[in-house]
Amino acid sequence: MSSNPGPTLRFLCPNGHLGFAPLKVESFDIGVATRPDFILADSGSDDIGPVPLGTDTSTAPKEWQRHDLEKMLLAARKLGVPMIIGSAGDTGTNSRVDMYVQMIRDIAAQHGLAPFKLGYFYSEVNKADLRARMVGGERVTGLDGRGDLTLEELDATDRIVAVAGVHPYIELLNRGAQVIIGGRSSDAVIFAAPAIRAGYPQDLSYYLGKVLECASFNAEPYAGKESVIGEISHEDVKVTAMHPGQRCTVASVAGHAMYERSNPFYEYVAGGMLDMTDCHYEQYDERTTRVTGAKFVPTDKVRVKLEGSGKVGERYMGFAGVRDPYTIARIDEVIGWARRQVEERFGTPEEGDYELHYQVYGRDAVMGELEPLRDQPGHELGIMVFGVAPTAEMAEEVALTGTRQMFYARLPDVKGTAGGVAFPLDEVTRVSPAYRWTLNHTVAVDDPLELFDLHMTEVTSGEPVAAGGAR
């Protein structure tokens, strides 16, 4: 290890998914007291499924999101360091960016903050523009086994976002932004961008982003929403837990770097791939791990990932409990009976244009057919029933029939009429509409900024004044 790795930059990340649950204030304050050079957080995730993108909503209350933005903004302005948020409001759609920009404005006004420059960018992709590319012969290439995007699948899509690389963040920093609210972005680039802009190696910069994007998930013992600090030099990356009871260990840091990917060593972003195959981890001090050996492999042509969501139908949910051992042993027969009653009313799902789903908790609801203990159900089952249909009225009836008819299932050797299924509620409940992922694809671009709409404003007494306009 070099005794003089040169100047460093330090990055404070207080939350791995801003707003999903509030950041923990104690460890954040500890991190702020160390005077980091940047305060940053990712606010997006595909883990929440396609519904928020399709409905253009957030999964968390506004109060939680504002809580984290307020803590971060006040600390950043007090220290005079940049604050960067990526994938605003879970999905990074235009409305979520606008919501965060308005929150920043309101917080600044409430606390009487001195003027500062606010940069933001939009990530939504116009379907007509994408269609024109496709009609013109451009391939929109599928990921993870998907084929190329078809016009039919494009038509089935309600909303599309492009996933930004480092490029919009670097451009807004170049324009003087002190606070950045980003549209949909790859998690790692939020952190990598300022490091790359400052002249640090891409290899280490992208690794810095990968290791910080989920905050304290890279530390042990497990504790969500605690702050961590990543420090980059021209030779290494160090990551340190801020919570007094947590440590960033070789195991916790390496484990975090490998999760959530089909290949544990590769992380893809617009413009290249981070290869972590030869990463070397060492315990630097009790709470810090040092990492070297990452390699960034640039691509000749920049391809930008597109995410799209399309509506399947309205959705209702029912719930039933089963304790009777005989009924549990024949639960598939019970569900089959209920399905047939729905088909008597609406025809098959293909004929009636509906879906009926059963999730059996206590047997295989989480892992489905991959559950190795599927033939060993618990002594008590909870069955969640979903009815999906073009209208709310039909979805309600599908769910209600599919739930209640389990009570009436005719099983061999049963002579009583009390039924083997219990209901905590008589009614079924309307829940969010059903959506599906329609785009998990990439498109080639000549300019890595061409799908993103950049803006600069100056927040003065909480009111933004145009400063540079749109890109």
PDB file of C-alpha atoms in Angstrom, residues 1 231 238-242 246-250 282-290:
ATOM      1  CA  MET A   1       0.000   0.000   0.000  1.00  0.00           C
ATOM      2  CA  GLU A 231     -13.332   7.733  -0.004  1.00  0.00           C
ATOM      3  CA  LYS A 238     -12.177   2.926   1.149  1.00  0.00           C
ATOM      4  CA  VAL A 239     -15.624   2.532   2.664  1.00  0.00           C
ATOM      5  CA  THR A 240     -16.406   3.230   6.311  1.00  0.00           C
ATOM      6  CA  ALA A 241     -19.563   2.673   8.366  1.00  0.00           C
ATOM      7  CA  MET A 242     -20.803   5.724  10.281  1.00  0.00           C
ATOM      8  CA  GLN A 246     -21.483  -1.230  12.283  1.00  0.00           C
ATOM      9  CA  ARG A 247     -18.309  -2.165  10.431  1.00  0.00           C
ATOM     10  CA  CYS A 248     -17.482  -2.339   6.754  1.00  0.00           C
ATOM     11  CA  THR A 249     -15.699  -5.680   6.578  1.00  0.00           C
ATOM     12  CA  VAL A 250     -14.109  -7.556   3.720  1.00  0.00           C
ATOM     13  CA  GLU A 282      -8.429  -5.761   2.789  1.00  0.00           C
ATOM     14  CA  GLN A 283      -9.440  -4.654   6.259  1.00  0.00           C
ATOM     15  CA  TYR A 284      -7.949  -1.167   6.502  1.00  0.00           C
ATOM     16  CA  ASP A 285      -9.061  -0.495  10.061  1.00  0.00           C
ATOM     17  CA  GLU A 286     -11.731  -1.817  12.378  1.00  0.00           C
ATOM     18  CA  ARG A 287     -14.615  -0.178  10.496  1.00  0.00           C
ATOM     19  CA  THR A 288     -13.097   0.404   7.042  1.00  0.00           C
ATOM     20  CA  THR A 289     -12.402  -1.846   4.062  1.00  0.00           C
ATOM     21  CA  ARG A 290      -9.979  -0.888   1.288  1.00  0.00           C
TER      22      ARG A 290
END
